[in-house]
CSV table of C-alpha atoms in Angstrom, one decimal:
chain,number,residue,atom,x,y,z
A,16,MET,CA,43.1,-80.6,-60.6
A,17,LYS,CA,44.0,-81.2,-57.3
A,18,LYS,CA,47.0,-78.9,-57.8
A,19,LEU,CA,44.6,-75.9,-58.8
A,20,ALA,CA,41.8,-77.0,-55.6
A,21,ALA,CA,45.3,-76.7,-53.3
A,22,LEU,CA,46.3,-73.6,-55.0
A,23,VAL,CA,42.9,-71.9,-54.6
A,24,LEU,CA,43.1,-73.3,-50.6
A,25,LEU,CA,46.2,-71.8,-50.1
A,26,CYS,CA,45.0,-68.1,-51.5
A,27,GLY,CA,42.4,-67.9,-49.9
A,28,VAL,CA,44.6,-68.9,-46.1
A,29,VAL,CA,46.6,-66.4,-47.4
A,30,LEU,CA,44.0,-64.0,-48.0
A,31,ALA,CA,42.1,-64.7,-44.4
A,32,GLY,CA,45.7,-64.0,-42.8
A,33,CYS,CA,46.3,-60.7,-44.2
A,34,SER,CA,42.7,-59.7,-43.5
A,35,SER,CA,42.8,-55.9,-41.3
A,36,ALA,CA,40.3,-56.9,-38.8
A,37,LYS,CA,41.9,-56.1,-35.6
A,38,GLU,CA,39.6,-56.8,-31.9
A,39,GLY,CA,39.8,-54.7,-29.0
A,40,SER,CA,38.4,-54.8,-25.4
A,41,ALA,CA,37.5,-52.5,-22.5
A,42,SER,CA,35.5,-52.5,-19.6
A,43,VAL,CA,33.4,-49.7,-17.5
A,44,THR,CA,32.7,-49.5,-14.4
A,45,GLY,CA,29.7,-47.8,-13.0
A,46,SER,CA,28.5,-45.3,-10.6
A,47,ASN,CA,26.9,-48.5,-9.4
A,48,GLY,CA,29.6,-50.6,-9.4
A,49,ASP,CA,28.3,-52.9,-12.3
A,50,VAL,CA,31.0,-53.4,-15.1
A,51,THR,CA,30.4,-53.3,-18.5
A,52,THR,CA,32.7,-54.8,-21.2
A,53,ALA,CA,32.8,-54.5,-24.6
A,54,THR,CA,34.7,-55.9,-27.5
A,55,VAL,CA,34.7,-54.9,-30.8
A,56,LYS,CA,36.1,-56.1,-33.9
A,57,VAL,CA,37.1,-53.4,-36.4
A,58,ASP,CA,38.0,-53.3,-39.7
A,59,GLY,CA,39.7,-49.9,-41.1
A,60,ASP,CA,36.9,-47.5,-38.6
A,61,LYS,CA,34.3,-49.6,-38.9
A,62,ILE,CA,33.0,-51.7,-36.6
A,63,THR,CA,32.4,-55.1,-37.8
A,64,SER,CA,31.3,-56.8,-34.9
A,65,VAL,CA,30.5,-55.8,-31.5
A,66,SER,CA,29.3,-57.9,-28.2
A,67,ILE,CA,28.4,-55.9,-25.2
A,68,ASP,CA,27.7,-57.4,-21.2
A,69,THR,CA,27.6,-56.4,-18.2
A,70,LYS,CA,28.0,-57.8,-14.6
A,71,GLN,CA,26.5,-56.4,-11.5
A,72,LYS,CA,28.2,-56.0,-8.4
A,73,ASP,CA,26.5,-58.2,-6.6
A,74,SER,CA,25.5,-61.5,-9.5
A,75,ASP,CA,27.8,-64.1,-10.6
A,76,LYS,CA,26.2,-63.9,-13.8
A,77,THR,CA,26.2,-61.2,-16.6
A,78,LYS,CA,23.0,-60.1,-17.9
A,79,LYS,CA,23.5,-61.6,-21.2
A,80,GLU,CA,23.9,-65.0,-19.1
A,81,LEU,CA,20.5,-64.5,-17.1
A,82,LYS,CA,18.5,-63.5,-20.3
A,83,GLU,CA,15.1,-63.6,-19.1
A,84,GLN,CA,16.1,-64.2,-15.7
A,85,TYR,CA,16.9,-60.6,-15.5
A,86,ASN,CA,13.3,-60.1,-15.7
A,87,MET,CA,13.4,-56.5,-16.9
A,88,LYS,CA,10.7,-57.4,-19.8
A,89,LYS,CA,7.8,-56.3,-17.3
A,90,ALA,CA,9.2,-53.0,-16.5
A,91,SER,CA,10.4,-52.1,-20.2
A,92,PRO,CA,8.1,-49.8,-21.9
A,93,ILE,CA,8.8,-51.7,-24.8
A,94,LYS,CA,8.6,-55.3,-23.4
A,95,LYS,CA,12.2,-56.2,-23.9
A,96,GLU,CA,14.2,-57.9,-21.8
A,97,TRP,CA,17.7,-56.4,-21.1
A,98,TYR,CA,19.6,-58.9,-23.3
A,99,GLU,CA,17.2,-58.3,-26.4
A,100,GLN,CA,17.7,-54.4,-26.2
A,101,VAL,CA,21.4,-55.0,-26.1
A,102,LEU,CA,21.2,-56.8,-29.1
A,103,THR,CA,19.4,-54.0,-31.0
A,104,LEU,CA,21.9,-51.9,-29.5
A,105,GLU,CA,25.1,-53.9,-30.9
A,106,ASN,CA,23.5,-54.0,-34.6
A,107,TYR,CA,22.9,-50.5,-34.5
A,108,ILE,CA,27.2,-49.8,-33.8
A,109,LYS,CA,27.3,-52.3,-36.8
A,110,GLU,CA,25.1,-50.2,-39.3
A,111,ASN,CA,25.9,-47.0,-37.7
A,112,GLY,CA,29.3,-46.5,-35.7
A,113,VAL,CA,29.2,-46.1,-31.9
A,114,ASP,CA,29.2,-42.0,-33.0
A,115,ALA,CA,26.3,-41.9,-34.6
A,116,ILE,CA,24.4,-42.4,-31.0
A,117,LYS,CA,23.1,-39.4,-29.4
A,118,LEU,CA,22.4,-39.8,-25.9
A,119,ASN,CA,20.1,-37.7,-23.5
A,120,ASN,CA,21.3,-36.8,-19.9
A,121,GLU,CA,19.7,-40.0,-18.4
A,122,GLY,CA,22.7,-42.0,-21.0
A,123,LYS,CA,19.9,-43.0,-23.1
A,124,ALA,CA,19.2,-43.1,-26.6
A,125,THR,CA,17.8,-40.5,-28.4
A,126,ASN,CA,17.9,-41.7,-32.0
A,127,GLU,CA,14.8,-42.5,-33.3
A,128,ASP,CA,15.7,-45.8,-34.9
A,129,LEU,CA,17.6,-47.0,-31.9
A,130,VAL,CA,15.1,-46.0,-29.1
A,131,THR,CA,12.5,-48.2,-30.8
A,132,GLY,CA,14.2,-51.2,-29.5
A,133,CYS,CA,16.7,-50.0,-26.5
A,134,THR,CA,15.2,-47.6,-24.2
A,135,ILE,CA,17.7,-48.4,-21.0
A,136,SER,CA,20.5,-46.4,-20.3
A,137,ILE,CA,23.2,-47.0,-22.6
A,138,SER,CA,25.9,-44.4,-21.5
A,139,ASP,CA,29.0,-47.0,-19.8
A,140,MET,CA,28.0,-49.2,-22.9
A,141,VAL,CA,29.0,-46.7,-25.4
A,142,ASP,CA,32.2,-45.4,-23.5
A,143,ALA,CA,33.3,-49.3,-23.3
A,144,VAL,CA,32.3,-49.6,-27.0
A,145,LYS,CA,34.3,-46.1,-27.5
A,146,GLU,CA,37.3,-47.4,-25.4
A,147,ALA,CA,37.6,-50.9,-27.0
A,148,GLN,CA,37.4,-49.2,-30.9
A,149,LYS,CA,40.6,-47.5,-29.4
A,150,ASN,CA,42.0,-50.2,-28.2
A,151,ALA,CA,41.4,-52.3,-31.2
A,152,LYS,CA,45.0,-54.0,-32.5
């Protein structure tokens, strides 16, 4: 029984090591000096994991680190903080792919199923995710 358990465990380790998932990161500096960073895991052509964050040029913390202190909820038409809207974007990318996102001339999504949870400008985020996907090795 112990040999069987060891064999099963060994097979699991070997299979995990054979995973085709690859990781990539990229940063994009916006016209205002803010730096947006994206990290993705890609399996084949599909993004299976994505993390997006932005650091304003005059801040020591990223917007995700600031959470409610970023104080976007009051100005948001959907009453969501920045990190909540980015979570919606990250989930959308995992489900639909980054190429499915359509942007208007303000850099905001026009996809109906995305704008219900993300109304901020995301063009730099989309660019960072696309570059991270290219960099996945």
